[in-house]
Coordinates of C-alpha atoms in Angstrom, one line a residue:
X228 CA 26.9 -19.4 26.0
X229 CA 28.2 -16.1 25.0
X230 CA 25.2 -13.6 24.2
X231 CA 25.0 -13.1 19.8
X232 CA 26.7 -9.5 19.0
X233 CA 24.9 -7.5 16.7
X234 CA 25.9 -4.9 13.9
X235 CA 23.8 -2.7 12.6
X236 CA 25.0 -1.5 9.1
X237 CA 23.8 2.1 8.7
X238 CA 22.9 4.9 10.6
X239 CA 20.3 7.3 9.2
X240 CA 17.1 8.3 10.0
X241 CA 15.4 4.8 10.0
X242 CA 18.8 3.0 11.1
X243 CA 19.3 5.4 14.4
X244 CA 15.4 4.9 15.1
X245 CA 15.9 1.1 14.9
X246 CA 19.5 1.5 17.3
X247 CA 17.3 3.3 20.1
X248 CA 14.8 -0.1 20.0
X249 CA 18.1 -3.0 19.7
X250 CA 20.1 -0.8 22.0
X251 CA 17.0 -1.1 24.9
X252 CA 16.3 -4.6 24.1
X253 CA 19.7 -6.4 24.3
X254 CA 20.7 -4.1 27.5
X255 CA 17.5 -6.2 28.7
X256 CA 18.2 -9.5 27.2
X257 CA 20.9 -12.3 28.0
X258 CA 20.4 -13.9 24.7
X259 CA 22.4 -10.8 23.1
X260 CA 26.3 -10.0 23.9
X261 CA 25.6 -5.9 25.2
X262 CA 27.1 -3.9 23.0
X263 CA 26.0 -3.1 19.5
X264 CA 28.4 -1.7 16.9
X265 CA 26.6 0.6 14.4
X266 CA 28.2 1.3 11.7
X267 CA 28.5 4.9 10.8
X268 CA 29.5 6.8 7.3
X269 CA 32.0 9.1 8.8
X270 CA 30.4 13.3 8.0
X271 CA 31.7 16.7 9.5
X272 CA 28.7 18.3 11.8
X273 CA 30.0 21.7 13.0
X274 CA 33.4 20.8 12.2
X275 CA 33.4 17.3 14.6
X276 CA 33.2 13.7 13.4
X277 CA 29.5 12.4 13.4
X278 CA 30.6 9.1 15.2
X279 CA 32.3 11.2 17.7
X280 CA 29.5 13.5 18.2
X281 CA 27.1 10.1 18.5
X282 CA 29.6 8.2 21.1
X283 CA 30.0 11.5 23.6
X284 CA 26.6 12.8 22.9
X285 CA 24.5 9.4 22.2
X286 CA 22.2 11.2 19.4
X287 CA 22.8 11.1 15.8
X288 CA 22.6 15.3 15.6
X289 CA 21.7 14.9 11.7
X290 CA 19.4 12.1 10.8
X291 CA 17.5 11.7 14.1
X292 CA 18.0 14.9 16.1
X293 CA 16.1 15.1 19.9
X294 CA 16.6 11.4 20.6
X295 CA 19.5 9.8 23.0
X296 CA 20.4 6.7 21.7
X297 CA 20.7 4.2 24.0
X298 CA 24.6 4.4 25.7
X299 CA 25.8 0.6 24.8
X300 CA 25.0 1.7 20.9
X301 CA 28.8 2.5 19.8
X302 CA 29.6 4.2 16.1
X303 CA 32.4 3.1 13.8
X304 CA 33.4 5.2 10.8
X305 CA 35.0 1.6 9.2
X306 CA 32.0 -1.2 8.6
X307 CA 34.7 -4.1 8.4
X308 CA 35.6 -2.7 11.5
X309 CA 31.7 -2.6 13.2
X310 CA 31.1 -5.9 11.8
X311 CA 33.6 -7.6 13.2
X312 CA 32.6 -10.6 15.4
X313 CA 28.9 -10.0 14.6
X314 CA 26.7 -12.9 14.8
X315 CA 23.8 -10.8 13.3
X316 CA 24.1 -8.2 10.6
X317 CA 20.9 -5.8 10.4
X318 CA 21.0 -3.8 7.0
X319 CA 19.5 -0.1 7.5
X320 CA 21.7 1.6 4.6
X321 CA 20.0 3.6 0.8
X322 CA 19.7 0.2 -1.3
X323 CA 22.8 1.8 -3.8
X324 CA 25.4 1.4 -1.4
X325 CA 24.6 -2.2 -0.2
X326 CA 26.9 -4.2 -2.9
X327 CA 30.1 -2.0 -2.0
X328 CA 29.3 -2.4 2.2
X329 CA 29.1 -6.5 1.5
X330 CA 32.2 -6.5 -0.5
X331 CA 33.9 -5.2 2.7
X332 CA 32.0 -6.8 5.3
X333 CA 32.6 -10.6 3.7
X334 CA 36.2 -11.2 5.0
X335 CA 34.7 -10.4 8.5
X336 CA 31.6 -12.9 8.3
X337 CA 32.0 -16.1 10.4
X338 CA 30.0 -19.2 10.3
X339 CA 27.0 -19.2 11.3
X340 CA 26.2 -15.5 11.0
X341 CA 22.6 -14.6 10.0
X342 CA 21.2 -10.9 8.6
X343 CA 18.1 -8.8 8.2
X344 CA 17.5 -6.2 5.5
X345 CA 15.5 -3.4 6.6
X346 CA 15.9 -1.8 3.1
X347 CA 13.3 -1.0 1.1
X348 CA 14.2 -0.9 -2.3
X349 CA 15.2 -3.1 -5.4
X350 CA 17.8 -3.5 -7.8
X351 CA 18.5 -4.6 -10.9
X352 CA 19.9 -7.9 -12.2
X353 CA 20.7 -9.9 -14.9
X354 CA 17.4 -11.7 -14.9
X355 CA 15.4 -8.3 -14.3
X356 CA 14.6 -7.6 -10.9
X357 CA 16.9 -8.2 -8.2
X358 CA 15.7 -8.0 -4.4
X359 CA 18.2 -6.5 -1.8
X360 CA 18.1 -9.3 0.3
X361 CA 19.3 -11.8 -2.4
X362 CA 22.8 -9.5 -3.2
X363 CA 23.0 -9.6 0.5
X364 CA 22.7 -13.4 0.4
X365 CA 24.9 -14.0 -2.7
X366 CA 27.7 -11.9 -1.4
X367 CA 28.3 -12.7 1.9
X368 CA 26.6 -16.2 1.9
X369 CA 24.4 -16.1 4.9
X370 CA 20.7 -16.4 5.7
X371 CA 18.8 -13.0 5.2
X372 CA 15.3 -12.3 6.4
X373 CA 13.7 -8.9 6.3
X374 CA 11.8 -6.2 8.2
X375 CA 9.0 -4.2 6.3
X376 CA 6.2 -2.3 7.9
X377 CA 3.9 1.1 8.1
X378 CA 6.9 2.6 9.8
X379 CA 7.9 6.4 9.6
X380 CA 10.9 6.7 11.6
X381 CA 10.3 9.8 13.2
X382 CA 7.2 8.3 14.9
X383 CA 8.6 5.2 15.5
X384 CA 11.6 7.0 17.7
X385 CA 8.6 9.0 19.6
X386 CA 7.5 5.5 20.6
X387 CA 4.5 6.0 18.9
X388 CA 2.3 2.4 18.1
X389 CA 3.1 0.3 15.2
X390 CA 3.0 -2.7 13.9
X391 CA 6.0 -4.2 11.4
X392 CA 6.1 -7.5 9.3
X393 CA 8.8 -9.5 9.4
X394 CA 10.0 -11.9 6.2
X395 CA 11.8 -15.2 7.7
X396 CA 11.9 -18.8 6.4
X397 CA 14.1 -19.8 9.6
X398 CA 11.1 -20.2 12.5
X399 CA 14.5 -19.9 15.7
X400 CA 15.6 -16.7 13.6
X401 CA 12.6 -15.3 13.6
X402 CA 12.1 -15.7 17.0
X403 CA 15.2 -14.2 17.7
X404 CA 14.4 -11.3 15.9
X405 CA 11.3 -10.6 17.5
X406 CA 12.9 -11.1 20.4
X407 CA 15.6 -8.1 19.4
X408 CA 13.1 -5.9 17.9
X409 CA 9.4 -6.1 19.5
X410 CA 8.5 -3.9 22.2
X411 CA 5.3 -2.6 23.4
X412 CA 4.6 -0.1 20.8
X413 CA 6.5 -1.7 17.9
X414 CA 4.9 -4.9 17.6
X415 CA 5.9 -7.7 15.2
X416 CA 4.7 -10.4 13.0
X417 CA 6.5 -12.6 11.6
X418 CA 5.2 -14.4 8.0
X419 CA 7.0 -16.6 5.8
X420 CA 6.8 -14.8 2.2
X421 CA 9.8 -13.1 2.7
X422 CA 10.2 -12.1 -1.0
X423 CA 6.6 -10.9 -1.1
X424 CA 7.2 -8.6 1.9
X425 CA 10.3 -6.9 0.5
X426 CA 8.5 -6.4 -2.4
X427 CA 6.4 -4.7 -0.8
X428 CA 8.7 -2.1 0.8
X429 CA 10.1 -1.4 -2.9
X430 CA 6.7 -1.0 -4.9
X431 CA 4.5 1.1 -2.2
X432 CA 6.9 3.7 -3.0
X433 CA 6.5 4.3 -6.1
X434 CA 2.5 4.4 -5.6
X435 CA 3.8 6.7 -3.1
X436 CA 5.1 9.1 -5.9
X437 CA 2.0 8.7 -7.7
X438 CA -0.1 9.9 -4.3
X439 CA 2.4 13.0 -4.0
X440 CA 1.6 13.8 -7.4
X441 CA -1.9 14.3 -7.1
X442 CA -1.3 16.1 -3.9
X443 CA 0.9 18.7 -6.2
X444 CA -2.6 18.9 -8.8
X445 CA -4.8 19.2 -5.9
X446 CA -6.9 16.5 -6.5
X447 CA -8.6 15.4 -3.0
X448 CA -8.7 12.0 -0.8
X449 CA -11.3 10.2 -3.1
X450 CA -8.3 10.4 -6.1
X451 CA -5.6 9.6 -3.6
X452 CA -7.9 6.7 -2.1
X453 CA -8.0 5.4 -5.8
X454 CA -4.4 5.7 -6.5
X455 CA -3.6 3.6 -3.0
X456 CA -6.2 0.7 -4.0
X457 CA -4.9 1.2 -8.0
X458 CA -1.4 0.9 -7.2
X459 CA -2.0 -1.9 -4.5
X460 CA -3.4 -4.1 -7.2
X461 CA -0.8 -3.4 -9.2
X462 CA 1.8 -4.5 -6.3
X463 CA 0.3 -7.8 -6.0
X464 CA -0.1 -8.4 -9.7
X465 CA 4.2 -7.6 -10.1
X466 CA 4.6 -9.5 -7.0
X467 CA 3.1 -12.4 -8.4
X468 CA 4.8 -12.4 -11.8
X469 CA 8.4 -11.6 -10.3
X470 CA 8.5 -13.8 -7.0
X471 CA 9.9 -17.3 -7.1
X472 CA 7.2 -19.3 -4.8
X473 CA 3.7 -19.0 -2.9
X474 CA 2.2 -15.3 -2.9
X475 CA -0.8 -14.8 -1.1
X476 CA -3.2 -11.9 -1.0
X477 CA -2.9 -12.5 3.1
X478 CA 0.1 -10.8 2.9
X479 CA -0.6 -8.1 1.9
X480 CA -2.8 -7.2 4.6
X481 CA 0.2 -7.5 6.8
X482 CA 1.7 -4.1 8.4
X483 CA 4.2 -4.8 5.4
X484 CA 1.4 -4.3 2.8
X485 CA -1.7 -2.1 2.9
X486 CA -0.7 -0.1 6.5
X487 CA 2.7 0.4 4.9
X488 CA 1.4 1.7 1.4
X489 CA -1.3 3.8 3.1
X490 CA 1.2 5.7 5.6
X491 CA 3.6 6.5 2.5
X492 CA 1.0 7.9 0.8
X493 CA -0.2 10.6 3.5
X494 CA 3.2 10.8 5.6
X495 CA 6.2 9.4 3.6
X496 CA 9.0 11.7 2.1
X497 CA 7.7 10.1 -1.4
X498 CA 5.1 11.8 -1.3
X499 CA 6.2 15.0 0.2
X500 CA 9.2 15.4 -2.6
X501 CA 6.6 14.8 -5.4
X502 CA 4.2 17.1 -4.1
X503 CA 7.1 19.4 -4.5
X504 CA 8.1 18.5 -8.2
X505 CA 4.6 19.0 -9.2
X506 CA 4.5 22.6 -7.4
X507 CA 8.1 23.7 -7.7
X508 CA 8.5 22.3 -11.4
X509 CA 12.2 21.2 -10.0
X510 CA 14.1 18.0 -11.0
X511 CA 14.0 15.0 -8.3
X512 CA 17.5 15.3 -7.9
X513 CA 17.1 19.3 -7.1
X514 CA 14.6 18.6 -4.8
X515 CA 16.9 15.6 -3.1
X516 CA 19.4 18.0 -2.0
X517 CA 16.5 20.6 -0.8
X518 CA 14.2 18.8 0.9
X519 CA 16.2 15.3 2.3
X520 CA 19.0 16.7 4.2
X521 CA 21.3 14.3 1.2
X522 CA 19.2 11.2 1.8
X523 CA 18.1 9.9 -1.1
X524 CA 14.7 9.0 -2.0
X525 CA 13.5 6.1 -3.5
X526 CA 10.2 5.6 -5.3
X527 CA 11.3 7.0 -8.5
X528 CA 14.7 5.0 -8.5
X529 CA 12.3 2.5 -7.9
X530 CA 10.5 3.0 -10.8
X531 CA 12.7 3.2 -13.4
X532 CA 14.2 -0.6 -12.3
X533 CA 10.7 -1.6 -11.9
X534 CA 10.0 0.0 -15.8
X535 CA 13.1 -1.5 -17.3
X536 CA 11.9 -4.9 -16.2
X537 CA 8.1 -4.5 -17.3
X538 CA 10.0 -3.3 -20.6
X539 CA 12.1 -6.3 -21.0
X540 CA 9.0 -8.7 -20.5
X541 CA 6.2 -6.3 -22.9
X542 CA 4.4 -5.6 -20.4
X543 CA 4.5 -2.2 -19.6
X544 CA 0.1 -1.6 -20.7
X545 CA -0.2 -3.7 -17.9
X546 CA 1.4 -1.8 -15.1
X547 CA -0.2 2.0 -16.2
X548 CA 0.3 3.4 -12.8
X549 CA 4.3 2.1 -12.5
X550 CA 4.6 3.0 -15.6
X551 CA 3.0 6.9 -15.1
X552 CA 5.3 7.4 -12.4
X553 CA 8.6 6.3 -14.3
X554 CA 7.8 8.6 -17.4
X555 CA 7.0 11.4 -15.1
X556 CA 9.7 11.6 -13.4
X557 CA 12.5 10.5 -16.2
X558 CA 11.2 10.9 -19.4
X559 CA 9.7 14.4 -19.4
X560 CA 6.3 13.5 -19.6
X561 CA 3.7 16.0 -18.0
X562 CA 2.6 15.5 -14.4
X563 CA -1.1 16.1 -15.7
X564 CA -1.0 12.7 -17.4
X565 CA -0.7 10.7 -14.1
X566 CA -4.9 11.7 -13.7
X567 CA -5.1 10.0 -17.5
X568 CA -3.5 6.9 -16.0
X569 CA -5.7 6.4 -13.6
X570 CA -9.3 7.5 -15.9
X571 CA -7.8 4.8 -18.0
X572 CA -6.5 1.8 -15.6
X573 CA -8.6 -1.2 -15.6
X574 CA -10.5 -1.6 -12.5
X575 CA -9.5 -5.1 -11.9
X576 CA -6.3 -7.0 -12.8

């Protein structure tokens, strides 16, 4: 049987660290056909193409500078193009883009075809929330797991040790997927709450957020230790109001969960940009263009979907933290108020 091509839709920071791992591991695998299409969106570095600059050069010289990617990892500027003949998608791409790239990709998609949404972010839908992985599922009618964990992609490229979680009803594609992501220092468990462990990639960075912010007032480790076990509770209390069957607490003491929330809040760009709005008094958008090379960040995106679904159901009191954090950063209200939040949150939910 012919090996299953992979795609990997995006190509930033976290989506060229996750190329360098799928690159090494089907090169060392018959169970994968060997070359992996990565979809690039086309930019001008120094006046050459980016996907040019990645095929002659094998590093992606913007988002993940001082690491070859592996030589069998090709770019393509056109994602109907890259996904052509892919037998598994892997979704590495800002969460705002993702409906447009589907709506492309879907003529492409042949039977059988499975993905994986390494996106941490949600959006919103009819019915309130709406997790990435369902518009992937809805559009391009396929199954979707996905891949959440305490995983900075800088350190992840270095080879530095981690652990991930990965979401995945389907027990032979999960073990496919571990098969095309674990190594020694990435190491992977694979769980069945796949809803509850995207959720948790969305809501740890707003908490995130809420972490930078008291790094801006200079409030110590006890407050930001508070603010991680605070907005944790919260995370499990929105997870089990918005998710459609089983949550457990067990979960969340996956890499996906607690190790996820606590490396945000000391090492994520979260963090580091609300540090900044707190000390530089500029808007998040500002800052985006300063500090993120023209990524875009997500907690407080995150937040204001997150609000305008505790808003639709009346229960905004219930989610002070969330709540802190929207206001904050959309609505004008002064960062000194995020220390009222917390003086005033209930201990237990």
């Amino acid at each position: 049987m012919p090996g299953k091509k992979v795609c990997i839709v995006g190509s930033g920071n976290w989506g060229s660290a996750i190329a360098k791992i799928i690159g090494k591991n089907v090169a060392g695998s018959n169970r994968f056909d060997p070359i992996v299409n990565m979809w690039v969106f086309e930019e001008e570095v120094n006046g050459k193409k980016l996907t040019e600059i990645i095929n002659s050069e094998h590093e992606n010289v913007k988002y993940l500078p001082g690491h070859k990617l592996p030589k069998n990892v090709v770019a393509v500027p056109d994602v109907a193009e890259a996904s052509t003949g892919a037998d598994i998608l892997v979704f590495v791409v800002p969460h705002q883009f993702i409906s447009k790239l589907c709506d492309q990709i879907k003529p492409k998609i042949k039977p059988g075809t499975f993905g994986i949404s390494l996106i941490k972010g949600v959006d919103e839908g009819p019915d309130g929330l709406k997790l990435i992985s369902n518009i992937i599922r809805e559009k391009l009618e396929i199954e979707v797991s996905v891949l959440m964990g305490a995983n900075i992609a800088s350190e992840v490229a270095d080879e530095k040790f981690c652990e991930t979680t990965i979401g995945c009803k389907n027990v032979q594609h999960g073990q496919i997927f571990k098969e095309l992501f674990q190594t020694p220092n990435f190491r992977i468990t694979v769980v069945e709450e796949c809803d509850t462990v995207e959720l948790c990639g969305a809501l740890k960075n707003i908490v995130a957020v809420g972490a930078g912010f008291c790094d801006g007032l200079g409030f110590g480790d006890n407050t930001k230790a508070a603010v991680i076990r605070l907005g944790l509770m919260e995370m499990v209390a929105f997870a089990k109001l918005f998710c459609k069957g089983t949550v457990t607490s067990v979960t969340f003491l996956e890499s996906c969960g607690v190790a996820d929330l606590i490396t945000t809040c000391y090492g994520g760009r979260n963090r580091k940009v609300a540090e900044a709005f707190v000390k530089t008094k500029k808007s998040i958008e500002e800052l985006e263009k300063e500090m993120l090379n023209g990524q875009k960040l997500q907690g407080p995106q995150t937040s204001a979907e997150v609000y305008k679904i505790l808003k639709n159901k009346n229960m905004v009191n219930k989610f002070p933290l969330f709540t802190a954090v929207y206001l904050i950063c959309f609505e004008g209200r002064p960062v000194q108020e995020f220390i009222t939040c917390l003086q005033n949150h209930p201990q237990h939910m």
